[in-house]
Amino acid sequence: MAEGRFTNPVVASLAGVKDFFAKQELASRFSEKDRADGKTVLITGANSGLGFALAVAFAKRGARVIMAGRSKIPEAGNQVKKLSGSETVEMHYLDLSKIETIHNFTQSLADQAVRIDICILNAATALPGSRQTASGQDEMFLVNYLSNVILTQDLLSKSVISLNGTDPISKMLFISSDSHQGATYIDYDEFGTFFKYGVSKGISNYSYFKLVLNTYATELSRRINKDGIQLSINVICPGPVASNIVKEAPWLLRMTLKGIFRIVFKSPPKAARAVVYMALSPDYEGTSNEYLHMFNPKKMDPKVYEIEEGQKLWAQSMDLLKSIDADHRAFVS
Ligand SMILES: NC(=O)c1ccc[n+]([C@@H]2O[C@H](COP(=O)([O-])OP(=O)(O)OC[C@H]3O[C@@H](n4cnc5c(N)ncnc54)[C@H](OP(=O)(O)O)[C@@H]3O)[C@@H](O)[C@H]2O)c1
């Protein structure tokens, strides 16, 4: 059975405390002068936490911001407009636990001929235990991993993100977690299968699914960029964020974690800075397969880069999608 690095949520949060005090190698490279004028930026899970802070930051820097989420529509969008002083902010409904909403969302963008320059795959959930979706998968597996595959394949196949003729090239940023480091190899016997579990396995799965996500991002880049970089696909962990990520934890645990968050986790606007840096700085223009842990460039878990792992994950994911998603379209083979 696959396992992530942590099984105890308090221990996982204390690792975040260590990150809070860590050196931020490239922090001085962050610049308010890196603008996003004329760019269209899509952010998933933009109604809350890091995603919300990113929406404000990109709107302030002149981007047209497309906020995708399942709640606080239109309140969160109105708040972003107010905080940024920008009117080019819109909110779209997207529930990553409901596959049909992904297809509807991408189709509505395609119908309006929207072209995304920067796509930030930020939404994720940390559930205290298993929950089965209407399509039969574990909710965390679907939201934190598989729906990102469906969304990216859809955006590419409907040309909402285009590979050709964009100068500078379009970008995709996967928001991950450094807690993926040390997770086990992907377990293909249980891949996509629903089974019941509680808090410890939930925490373990959260970091394990980030390893799965990073492996997909790496393989996507390998396939798209085999003859030179056509799409910049990078991964970033924002470090500890005082967000709503633990909102579904049992009361006592939630209060404990919120206490830790309040004291030593970064505010969402502060945590967003490294993401804005990676998305807009000339330092990362035209790059792919790079990883930042906050402002620190480093390698992801070595398993993420194994070619066989990437190929196997790709094949298994496409097979699974063929069986659960009638509208599945694979963009790259
Ligand atoms: N917090 C941390 O310390 C930390 C550390 C490392 C990495 N991260 C990563 O940072 C990213 C942002 O998390 P956060 O800390 O800002 O937490 P957050 O405030 O809970 O934000 C998560 C966002 O994802 C959305 N989401 C959850 N399930 C969804 C679904 N089924 N469909 C669509 N959207 C859904 C949430 O929407 P609702 O409000 O409707 O639930 C929310 O907008 C995540 O990828 C997380 O893994 C966080």
mmCIF file of C-alpha atoms and ligand atoms in Angstrom:
data_model
loop_
_atom_site.group_PDB
_atom_site.id
_atom_site.type_symbol
_atom_site.label_atom_id
_atom_site.label_comp_id
_atom_site.label_asym_id
_atom_site.label_seq_id
_atom_site.Cartn_x
_atom_site.Cartn_y
_atom_site.Cartn_z
ATOM 1 C CA MET A 1 0.000 0.000 0.000
ATOM 2 C CA ALA A 2 1.307 3.469 -0.926
ATOM 3 C CA GLU A 3 2.304 5.818 1.858
ATOM 4 C CA GLY A 4 3.126 9.495 2.122
ATOM 5 C CA ARG A 5 5.776 11.009 4.334
ATOM 6 C CA PHE A 6 3.451 11.909 7.210
ATOM 7 C CA THR A 7 0.676 10.088 8.995
ATOM 8 C CA ASN A 8 0.271 12.566 11.857
ATOM 9 C CA PRO A 9 -1.157 16.009 10.992
ATOM 10 C CA VAL A 10 0.589 17.732 13.916
ATOM 11 C CA VAL A 11 3.975 16.297 12.869
ATOM 12 C CA ALA A 12 3.235 17.421 9.278
ATOM 13 C CA SER A 13 2.473 20.953 10.509
ATOM 14 C CA LEU A 14 5.628 21.047 12.625
ATOM 15 C CA ALA A 15 7.633 20.301 9.471
ATOM 16 C CA GLY A 16 5.962 23.445 8.111
ATOM 17 C CA VAL A 17 7.250 25.378 11.121
ATOM 18 C CA LYS A 18 10.806 24.364 10.148
ATOM 19 C CA ASP A 19 10.129 25.639 6.612
ATOM 20 C CA PHE A 20 8.894 28.941 8.016
ATOM 21 C CA PHE A 21 12.357 29.652 9.408
ATOM 22 C CA ALA A 22 14.250 28.268 6.396
ATOM 23 C CA LYS A 23 16.497 30.431 4.244
ATOM 24 C CA GLN A 24 14.791 31.852 1.133
ATOM 25 C CA GLU A 25 17.533 31.705 -1.461
ATOM 26 C CA LEU A 26 15.894 33.665 -4.288
ATOM 27 C CA ALA A 27 13.636 35.933 -2.225
ATOM 28 C CA SER A 28 15.593 39.016 -3.240
ATOM 29 C CA ARG A 29 14.754 38.230 -6.896
ATOM 30 C CA PHE A 30 11.048 38.838 -6.213
ATOM 31 C CA SER A 31 10.108 42.126 -7.826
ATOM 32 C CA GLU A 32 6.988 44.265 -7.904
ATOM 33 C CA LYS A 33 8.184 45.237 -11.392
ATOM 34 C CA ASP A 34 7.365 41.773 -12.808
ATOM 35 C CA ARG A 35 4.046 42.643 -14.460
ATOM 36 C CA ALA A 36 1.306 40.572 -16.049
ATOM 37 C CA ASP A 37 -0.280 43.216 -18.297
ATOM 38 C CA GLY A 38 -2.092 41.691 -21.235
ATOM 39 C CA LYS A 39 -1.846 38.178 -19.814
ATOM 40 C CA THR A 40 -4.732 35.903 -18.932
ATOM 41 C CA VAL A 41 -4.162 33.932 -15.766
ATOM 42 C CA LEU A 42 -6.295 30.979 -14.684
ATOM 43 C CA ILE A 43 -6.182 29.964 -11.013
ATOM 44 C CA THR A 44 -8.051 26.953 -9.650
ATOM 45 C CA GLY A 45 -9.240 27.026 -6.038
ATOM 46 C CA ALA A 46 -9.060 30.802 -6.234
ATOM 47 C CA ASN A 47 -11.809 31.575 -3.741
ATOM 48 C CA SER A 48 -9.662 30.918 -0.679
ATOM 49 C CA GLY A 49 -6.179 30.845 0.860
ATOM 50 C CA LEU A 50 -3.217 30.865 -1.517
ATOM 51 C CA GLY A 51 -5.395 30.856 -4.659
ATOM 52 C CA PHE A 52 -7.275 33.953 -3.513
ATOM 53 C CA ALA A 53 -4.024 35.773 -2.682
ATOM 54 C CA LEU A 54 -2.680 34.853 -6.118
ATOM 55 C CA ALA A 55 -5.819 36.221 -7.782
ATOM 56 C CA VAL A 56 -5.311 39.567 -6.011
ATOM 57 C CA ALA A 57 -1.583 39.632 -6.830
ATOM 58 C CA PHE A 58 -2.055 38.924 -10.554
ATOM 59 C CA ALA A 59 -4.987 41.349 -10.843
ATOM 60 C CA LYS A 60 -2.848 44.073 -9.247
ATOM 61 C CA ARG A 61 -0.134 43.349 -11.800
ATOM 62 C CA GLY A 62 -2.475 43.944 -14.704
ATOM 63 C CA ALA A 63 -3.611 40.426 -15.652
ATOM 64 C CA ARG A 64 -7.069 39.329 -16.670
ATOM 65 C CA VAL A 65 -7.748 36.833 -13.876
ATOM 66 C CA ILE A 66 -10.017 33.829 -14.289
ATOM 67 C CA MET A 67 -10.840 32.450 -10.864
ATOM 68 C CA ALA A 68 -12.160 28.897 -10.918
ATOM 69 C CA GLY A 69 -13.792 27.400 -7.857
ATOM 70 C CA ARG A 70 -16.754 25.634 -6.367
ATOM 71 C CA SER A 71 -17.758 28.200 -3.728
ATOM 72 C CA LYS A 72 -17.990 31.918 -2.896
ATOM 73 C CA ILE A 73 -19.098 32.796 -6.419
ATOM 74 C CA PRO A 74 -19.275 35.754 -7.026
ATOM 75 C CA GLU A 75 -18.293 37.080 -3.533
ATOM 76 C CA ALA A 76 -14.637 36.064 -3.773
ATOM 77 C CA GLY A 77 -14.356 37.583 -7.254
ATOM 78 C CA ASN A 78 -15.908 40.845 -6.051
ATOM 79 C CA GLN A 79 -13.475 40.915 -3.155
ATOM 80 C CA VAL A 80 -10.524 40.413 -5.512
ATOM 81 C CA LYS A 81 -11.777 43.304 -7.653
ATOM 82 C CA LYS A 82 -12.031 45.503 -4.577
ATOM 83 C CA LEU A 83 -8.622 44.563 -3.163
ATOM 84 C CA SER A 84 -6.801 44.859 -6.486
ATOM 85 C CA GLY A 85 -8.664 47.790 -7.992
ATOM 86 C CA SER A 86 -9.017 45.759 -11.195
ATOM 87 C CA GLU A 87 -12.228 45.018 -13.077
ATOM 88 C CA THR A 88 -10.719 42.295 -15.270
ATOM 89 C CA VAL A 89 -11.517 39.519 -12.801
ATOM 90 C CA GLU A 90 -14.088 36.791 -13.424
ATOM 91 C CA MET A 91 -15.260 33.754 -11.536
ATOM 92 C CA HIS A 92 -16.220 30.418 -13.020
ATOM 93 C CA TYR A 93 -17.759 27.376 -11.426
ATOM 94 C CA LEU A 94 -15.450 24.362 -11.278
ATOM 95 C CA ASP A 95 -15.832 21.467 -8.850
ATOM 96 C CA LEU A 96 -12.905 19.112 -9.311
ATOM 97 C CA SER A 97 -14.784 16.313 -7.565
ATOM 98 C CA LYS A 98 -17.359 16.405 -10.398
ATOM 99 C CA ILE A 99 -15.759 15.518 -13.707
ATOM 100 C CA GLU A 100 -18.540 16.975 -15.876
ATOM 101 C CA THR A 101 -17.931 20.444 -14.407
ATOM 102 C CA ILE A 102 -14.349 20.343 -15.738
ATOM 103 C CA HIS A 103 -15.565 19.679 -19.275
ATOM 104 C CA ASN A 104 -18.262 22.359 -18.981
ATOM 105 C CA PHE A 105 -15.752 24.879 -17.651
ATOM 106 C CA THR A 106 -13.131 24.270 -20.361
ATOM 107 C CA GLN A 107 -15.825 24.284 -23.064
ATOM 108 C CA SER A 108 -17.137 27.648 -21.897
ATOM 109 C CA LEU A 109 -13.594 29.058 -22.099
ATOM 110 C CA ALA A 110 -13.147 27.547 -25.567
ATOM 111 C CA ASP A 111 -16.514 28.955 -26.720
ATOM 112 C CA GLN A 112 -15.348 32.422 -25.680
ATOM 113 C CA ALA A 113 -12.004 31.867 -27.463
ATOM 114 C CA VAL A 114 -10.115 32.435 -24.200
ATOM 115 C CA ARG A 115 -6.343 31.873 -24.382
ATOM 116 C CA ILE A 116 -4.645 31.217 -21.058
ATOM 117 C CA ASP A 117 -1.072 32.465 -20.725
ATOM 118 C CA ILE A 118 -0.501 31.257 -17.170
ATOM 119 C CA CYS A 119 -2.421 28.351 -15.664
ATOM 120 C CA ILE A 120 -2.015 27.814 -11.929
ATOM 121 C CA LEU A 121 -3.277 24.445 -10.725
ATOM 122 C CA ASN A 122 -3.733 25.350 -7.094
ATOM 123 C CA ALA A 123 -6.915 23.673 -5.819
ATOM 124 C CA ALA A 124 -6.512 20.786 -3.422
ATOM 125 C CA THR A 125 -8.262 19.309 -0.455
ATOM 126 C CA ALA A 126 -7.065 17.703 2.779
ATOM 127 C CA LEU A 127 -9.793 15.455 4.061
ATOM 128 C CA PRO A 128 -9.800 13.700 7.435
ATOM 129 C CA GLY A 129 -10.761 10.430 5.780
ATOM 130 C CA SER A 130 -12.060 8.756 2.660
ATOM 131 C CA ARG A 131 -15.046 10.052 0.762
ATOM 132 C CA GLN A 132 -16.373 8.580 -2.453
ATOM 133 C CA THR A 133 -17.310 10.819 -5.372
ATOM 134 C CA ALA A 134 -20.316 10.310 -7.632
ATOM 135 C CA SER A 135 -17.968 8.892 -10.282
ATOM 136 C CA GLY A 136 -16.687 6.313 -7.766
ATOM 137 C CA GLN A 137 -13.194 7.585 -6.885
ATOM 138 C CA ASP A 138 -11.660 8.661 -3.633
ATOM 139 C CA GLU A 139 -12.293 12.426 -3.419
ATOM 140 C CA MET A 140 -8.712 13.382 -2.560
ATOM 141 C CA PHE A 141 -7.363 11.238 -5.398
ATOM 142 C CA LEU A 142 -9.763 12.884 -7.838
ATOM 143 C CA VAL A 143 -9.427 16.507 -6.687
ATOM 144 C CA ASN A 144 -5.713 16.538 -5.895
ATOM 145 C CA TYR A 145 -4.570 14.406 -8.805
ATOM 146 C CA LEU A 146 -6.814 13.009 -11.531
ATOM 147 C CA SER A 147 -8.921 16.115 -12.141
ATOM 148 C CA ASN A 148 -5.738 18.046 -12.824
ATOM 149 C CA VAL A 149 -5.000 15.541 -15.572
ATOM 150 C CA ILE A 150 -8.488 15.975 -17.033
ATOM 151 C CA LEU A 151 -8.253 19.754 -16.795
ATOM 152 C CA THR A 152 -4.822 20.027 -18.418
ATOM 153 C CA GLN A 153 -5.717 17.601 -21.212
ATOM 154 C CA ASP A 154 -8.953 19.506 -21.854
ATOM 155 C CA LEU A 155 -7.325 22.950 -21.849
ATOM 156 C CA LEU A 156 -4.711 21.739 -24.311
ATOM 157 C CA SER A 157 -6.997 19.780 -26.608
ATOM 158 C CA LYS A 158 -9.490 22.671 -26.807
ATOM 159 C CA SER A 159 -6.607 25.104 -27.501
ATOM 160 C CA VAL A 160 -7.447 27.204 -24.445
ATOM 161 C CA ILE A 161 -3.766 26.783 -23.755
ATOM 162 C CA SER A 162 -1.878 26.863 -26.994
ATOM 163 C CA LEU A 163 1.536 25.437 -27.680
ATOM 164 C CA ASN A 164 2.313 27.095 -30.944
ATOM 165 C CA GLY A 165 3.052 30.655 -31.774
ATOM 166 C CA THR A 166 2.979 32.105 -28.277
ATOM 167 C CA ASP A 167 5.791 34.443 -27.416
ATOM 168 C CA PRO A 168 6.604 34.161 -24.596
ATOM 169 C CA ILE A 169 5.454 30.575 -24.301
ATOM 170 C CA SER A 170 2.491 29.741 -22.066
ATOM 171 C CA LYS A 171 3.033 28.463 -18.564
ATOM 172 C CA MET A 172 1.563 25.863 -16.291
ATOM 173 C CA LEU A 173 2.377 25.902 -12.607
ATOM 174 C CA PHE A 174 1.486 22.971 -10.390
ATOM 175 C CA ILE A 175 1.044 23.912 -6.726
ATOM 176 C CA SER A 176 2.440 21.005 -4.771
ATOM 177 C CA SER A 177 3.862 20.295 -1.350
ATOM 178 C CA ASP A 178 7.372 19.429 -0.326
ATOM 179 C CA SER A 179 5.756 16.815 1.891
ATOM 180 C CA HIS A 180 5.699 14.635 -1.250
ATOM 181 C CA GLN A 181 9.392 13.922 -0.626
ATOM 182 C CA GLY A 182 9.829 10.404 0.721
ATOM 183 C CA ALA A 183 6.428 9.056 -0.290
ATOM 184 C CA THR A 184 6.543 5.479 -1.564
ATOM 185 C CA TYR A 185 6.440 4.453 -5.213
ATOM 186 C CA ILE A 186 2.980 4.741 -6.789
ATOM 187 C CA ASP A 187 0.958 1.636 -5.979
ATOM 188 C CA TYR A 188 -0.740 0.584 -9.211
ATOM 189 C CA ASP A 189 -2.682 -2.243 -7.558
ATOM 190 C CA GLU A 190 -4.738 0.329 -5.654
ATOM 191 C CA PHE A 191 -4.508 3.157 -8.243
ATOM 192 C CA GLY A 192 -7.887 4.842 -8.613
ATOM 193 C CA THR A 193 -9.600 2.302 -6.358
ATOM 194 C CA PHE A 194 -11.807 3.530 -3.547
ATOM 195 C CA PHE A 195 -11.278 2.157 -0.063
ATOM 196 C CA LYS A 196 -12.120 3.429 3.403
ATOM 197 C CA TYR A 197 -9.585 5.142 5.652
ATOM 198 C CA GLY A 198 -9.321 7.643 8.495
ATOM 199 C CA VAL A 199 -7.221 10.648 9.565
ATOM 200 C CA SER A 200 -3.715 9.085 9.500
ATOM 201 C CA LYS A 201 -4.112 7.590 6.053
ATOM 202 C CA GLY A 202 -5.739 10.833 4.913
ATOM 203 C CA ILE A 203 -2.613 12.801 5.869
ATOM 204 C CA SER A 204 -0.432 10.146 4.275
ATOM 205 C CA ASN A 205 -2.482 10.239 1.056
ATOM 206 C CA TYR A 206 -2.313 14.038 0.853
ATOM 207 C CA SER A 207 1.480 13.963 0.493
ATOM 208 C CA TYR A 208 1.435 10.763 -1.600
ATOM 209 C CA PHE A 209 -1.016 12.312 -4.118
ATOM 210 C CA LYS A 210 1.342 15.294 -4.419
ATOM 211 C CA LEU A 211 4.081 12.836 -5.465
ATOM 212 C CA VAL A 212 1.664 11.406 -8.038
ATOM 213 C CA LEU A 213 0.839 14.940 -9.256
ATOM 214 C CA ASN A 214 4.518 15.894 -9.558
ATOM 215 C CA THR A 215 5.223 12.692 -11.496
ATOM 216 C CA TYR A 216 2.416 13.615 -13.918
ATOM 217 C CA ALA A 217 3.705 17.199 -14.321
ATOM 218 C CA THR A 218 7.168 15.846 -15.093
ATOM 219 C CA GLU A 219 5.861 13.330 -17.616
ATOM 220 C CA LEU A 220 3.613 15.960 -19.241
ATOM 221 C CA SER A 221 6.633 18.185 -19.719
ATOM 222 C CA ARG A 222 8.663 15.257 -21.074
ATOM 223 C CA ARG A 223 5.967 14.528 -23.686
ATOM 224 C CA ILE A 224 5.136 18.089 -24.706
ATOM 225 C CA ASN A 225 8.650 19.429 -24.654
ATOM 226 C CA LYS A 226 10.521 16.577 -26.276
ATOM 227 C CA ASP A 227 11.567 18.702 -29.276
ATOM 228 C CA GLY A 228 12.194 21.936 -27.359
ATOM 229 C CA ILE A 229 10.114 23.806 -24.832
ATOM 230 C CA GLN A 230 6.613 24.601 -26.072
ATOM 231 C CA LEU A 231 4.947 24.925 -22.683
ATOM 232 C CA SER A 232 6.670 25.895 -19.467
ATOM 233 C CA ILE A 233 5.578 23.312 -16.871
ATOM 234 C CA ASN A 234 6.970 23.908 -13.402
ATOM 235 C CA VAL A 235 6.136 22.808 -9.863
ATOM 236 C CA ILE A 236 6.215 24.834 -6.662
ATOM 237 C CA CYS A 237 5.552 24.252 -2.978
ATOM 238 C CA PRO A 238 4.467 27.521 -1.321
ATOM 239 C CA GLY A 239 5.647 26.341 2.102
ATOM 240 C CA PRO A 240 3.423 26.639 5.169
ATOM 241 C CA VAL A 241 0.311 28.757 4.473
ATOM 242 C CA ALA A 242 -2.150 29.892 7.129
ATOM 243 C CA SER A 243 -5.122 28.926 4.988
ATOM 244 C CA ASN A 244 -8.373 26.994 5.216
ATOM 245 C CA ILE A 245 -6.795 23.697 4.211
ATOM 246 C CA VAL A 246 -7.669 21.979 7.508
ATOM 247 C CA LYS A 247 -11.292 23.147 7.565
ATOM 248 C CA GLU A 248 -12.646 19.592 7.462
ATOM 249 C CA ALA A 249 -10.438 18.215 10.270
ATOM 250 C CA PRO A 250 -12.155 17.099 13.484
ATOM 251 C CA TRP A 251 -12.722 20.046 15.888
ATOM 252 C CA LEU A 252 -9.863 19.474 18.379
ATOM 253 C CA LEU A 253 -7.339 18.750 15.653
ATOM 254 C CA ARG A 254 -8.549 21.739 13.660
ATOM 255 C CA MET A 255 -8.128 24.062 16.642
ATOM 256 C CA THR A 256 -4.595 22.710 17.305
ATOM 257 C CA LEU A 257 -3.556 23.099 13.679
ATOM 258 C CA LYS A 258 -5.145 26.541 13.354
ATOM 259 C CA GLY A 259 -3.157 27.586 16.444
ATOM 260 C CA ILE A 260 0.087 26.469 14.800
ATOM 261 C CA PHE A 261 -0.956 28.147 11.533
ATOM 262 C CA ARG A 262 -1.702 31.446 13.282
ATOM 263 C CA ILE A 263 1.653 31.631 15.010
ATOM 264 C CA VAL A 264 4.184 30.328 12.511
ATOM 265 C CA PHE A 265 2.601 29.812 9.095
ATOM 266 C CA LYS A 266 2.851 32.498 6.411
ATOM 267 C CA SER A 267 -0.141 34.614 5.443
ATOM 268 C CA PRO A 268 -1.493 33.704 1.982
ATOM 269 C CA PRO A 269 -0.267 36.982 0.396
ATOM 270 C CA LYS A 270 3.232 36.325 1.731
ATOM 271 C CA ALA A 271 3.206 32.683 0.596
ATOM 272 C CA ALA A 272 1.944 33.806 -2.832
ATOM 273 C CA ARG A 273 5.131 35.794 -3.499
ATOM 274 C CA ALA A 274 7.236 32.765 -4.485
ATOM 275 C CA VAL A 275 4.478 31.603 -6.866
ATOM 276 C CA VAL A 276 4.221 35.053 -8.460
ATOM 277 C CA TYR A 277 8.007 35.067 -8.779
ATOM 278 C CA MET A 278 8.091 31.704 -10.543
ATOM 279 C CA ALA A 279 5.215 32.700 -12.832
ATOM 280 C CA LEU A 280 6.464 36.139 -13.871
ATOM 281 C CA SER A 281 10.191 36.475 -13.305
ATOM 282 C CA PRO A 282 12.471 36.366 -16.372
ATOM 283 C CA ASP A 283 14.489 33.860 -14.291
ATOM 284 C CA TYR A 284 11.922 31.141 -15.127
ATOM 285 C CA GLU A 285 10.916 32.292 -18.626
ATOM 286 C CA GLY A 286 11.086 29.383 -21.076
ATOM 287 C CA THR A 287 12.000 26.837 -18.406
ATOM 288 C CA SER A 288 10.334 23.530 -17.715
ATOM 289 C CA ASN A 289 10.569 20.779 -15.125
ATOM 290 C CA GLU A 290 11.887 23.155 -12.465
ATOM 291 C CA TYR A 291 10.906 22.925 -8.820
ATOM 292 C CA LEU A 292 10.831 25.605 -6.154
ATOM 293 C CA HIS A 293 10.277 24.957 -2.471
ATOM 294 C CA MET A 294 9.202 28.475 -1.527
ATOM 295 C CA PHE A 295 12.108 30.583 -2.880
ATOM 296 C CA ASN A 296 14.532 27.643 -2.878
ATOM 297 C CA PRO A 297 15.288 25.804 -6.121
ATOM 298 C CA LYS A 298 15.727 22.103 -5.464
ATOM 299 C CA LYS A 299 14.951 18.656 -6.784
ATOM 300 C CA MET A 300 11.703 16.836 -6.190
ATOM 301 C CA ASP A 301 11.727 13.296 -4.856
ATOM 302 C CA PRO A 302 13.961 11.214 -7.209
ATOM 303 C CA LYS A 303 11.050 8.873 -8.058
ATOM 304 C CA VAL A 304 9.267 11.792 -9.740
ATOM 305 C CA TYR A 305 11.956 11.912 -12.458
ATOM 306 C CA GLU A 306 12.081 8.180 -13.226
ATOM 307 C CA ILE A 307 11.063 7.760 -16.866
ATOM 308 C CA GLU A 308 9.441 4.367 -16.292
ATOM 309 C CA GLU A 309 7.380 5.768 -13.418
ATOM 310 C CA GLY A 310 6.186 8.642 -15.587
ATOM 311 C CA GLN A 311 5.266 6.365 -18.472
ATOM 312 C CA LYS A 312 3.435 3.955 -16.228
ATOM 313 C CA LEU A 313 1.510 6.702 -14.460
ATOM 314 C CA TRP A 314 0.552 8.186 -17.820
ATOM 315 C CA ALA A 315 -0.716 4.874 -19.183
ATOM 316 C CA GLN A 316 -2.633 4.008 -16.011
ATOM 317 C CA SER A 317 -4.201 7.461 -15.794
ATOM 318 C CA MET A 318 -5.348 7.415 -19.431
ATOM 319 C CA ASP A 319 -6.757 3.884 -19.009
ATOM 320 C CA LEU A 320 -8.634 4.926 -15.898
ATOM 321 C CA LEU A 321 -10.019 8.000 -17.630
ATOM 322 C CA LYS A 322 -11.215 5.935 -20.588
ATOM 323 C CA SER A 323 -13.257 3.847 -18.179
ATOM 324 C CA ILE A 324 -14.747 6.636 -16.017
ATOM 325 C CA ASP A 325 -14.959 9.670 -18.309
ATOM 326 C CA ALA A 326 -16.899 9.373 -21.557
ATOM 327 C CA ASP A 327 -15.671 12.831 -22.642
ATOM 328 C CA HIS A 328 -12.016 12.112 -22.011
ATOM 329 C CA ARG A 329 -9.647 13.383 -24.687
ATOM 330 C CA ALA A 330 -5.941 12.763 -24.388
ATOM 331 C CA PHE A 331 -4.052 15.666 -25.906
ATOM 332 C CA VAL A 332 -0.600 14.136 -26.063
ATOM 333 C CA SER A 333 0.062 10.460 -26.524
HETATM 334 N N1 LIG B 1 -1.605 25.329 3.562
HETATM 335 C C1 LIG B 1 -0.378 24.861 3.497
HETATM 336 O O1 LIG B 1 0.377 24.886 4.484
HETATM 337 C C2 LIG B 1 0.147 24.296 2.213
HETATM 338 C C3 LIG B 1 1.453 23.789 2.182
HETATM 339 C C4 LIG B 1 1.957 23.269 0.985
HETATM 340 C C5 LIG B 1 1.137 23.255 -0.138
HETATM 341 N N2 LIG B 1 -0.131 23.757 -0.079
HETATM 342 C C6 LIG B 1 -0.944 23.703 -1.303
HETATM 343 O O2 LIG B 1 -1.408 25.019 -1.624
HETATM 344 C C7 LIG B 1 -2.613 24.906 -2.405
HETATM 345 C C8 LIG B 1 -3.670 25.855 -1.858
HETATM 346 O O3 LIG B 1 -4.083 25.415 -0.580
HETATM 347 P P1 LIG B 1 -4.422 26.418 0.609
HETATM 348 O O4 LIG B 1 -3.442 26.149 1.680
HETATM 349 O O5 LIG B 1 -4.594 27.785 0.100
HETATM 350 O O6 LIG B 1 -5.810 25.812 1.122
HETATM 351 P P2 LIG B 1 -7.319 26.323 0.959
HETATM 352 O O7 LIG B 1 -7.477 27.696 1.518
HETATM 353 O O8 LIG B 1 -8.156 25.242 1.519
HETATM 354 O O9 LIG B 1 -7.494 26.406 -0.607
HETATM 355 C C9 LIG B 1 -7.740 25.267 -1.379
HETATM 356 C C10 LIG B 1 -8.623 25.661 -2.525
HETATM 357 O O10 LIG B 1 -8.941 24.471 -3.255
HETATM 358 C C11 LIG B 1 -10.344 24.448 -3.436
HETATM 359 N N3 LIG B 1 -10.933 23.127 -3.595
HETATM 360 C C12 LIG B 1 -10.980 22.106 -2.727
HETATM 361 N N4 LIG B 1 -11.720 21.095 -3.221
HETATM 362 C C13 LIG B 1 -12.156 21.520 -4.441
HETATM 363 C C14 LIG B 1 -12.970 20.953 -5.435
HETATM 364 N N5 LIG B 1 -13.556 19.765 -5.285
HETATM 365 N N6 LIG B 1 -13.212 21.664 -6.565
HETATM 366 C C15 LIG B 1 -12.661 22.890 -6.736
HETATM 367 N N7 LIG B 1 -11.899 23.489 -5.823
HETATM 368 C C16 LIG B 1 -11.645 22.805 -4.680
HETATM 369 C C17 LIG B 1 -10.901 25.110 -2.194
HETATM 370 O O11 LIG B 1 -12.261 25.475 -2.412
HETATM 371 P P3 LIG B 1 -13.341 25.530 -1.195
HETATM 372 O O12 LIG B 1 -13.027 26.790 -0.437
HETATM 373 O O13 LIG B 1 -14.653 25.550 -1.886
HETATM 374 O O14 LIG B 1 -13.110 24.296 -0.376
HETATM 375 C C18 LIG B 1 -9.952 26.274 -2.051
HETATM 376 O O15 LIG B 1 -10.324 27.315 -2.918
HETATM 377 C C19 LIG B 1 -3.008 23.430 -2.361
HETATM 378 O O16 LIG B 1 -2.588 22.817 -3.552
HETATM 379 C C20 LIG B 1 -2.214 22.878 -1.192
HETATM 380 O O17 LIG B 1 -1.979 21.511 -1.315
HETATM 381 C C21 LIG B 1 -0.640 24.273 1.057
#
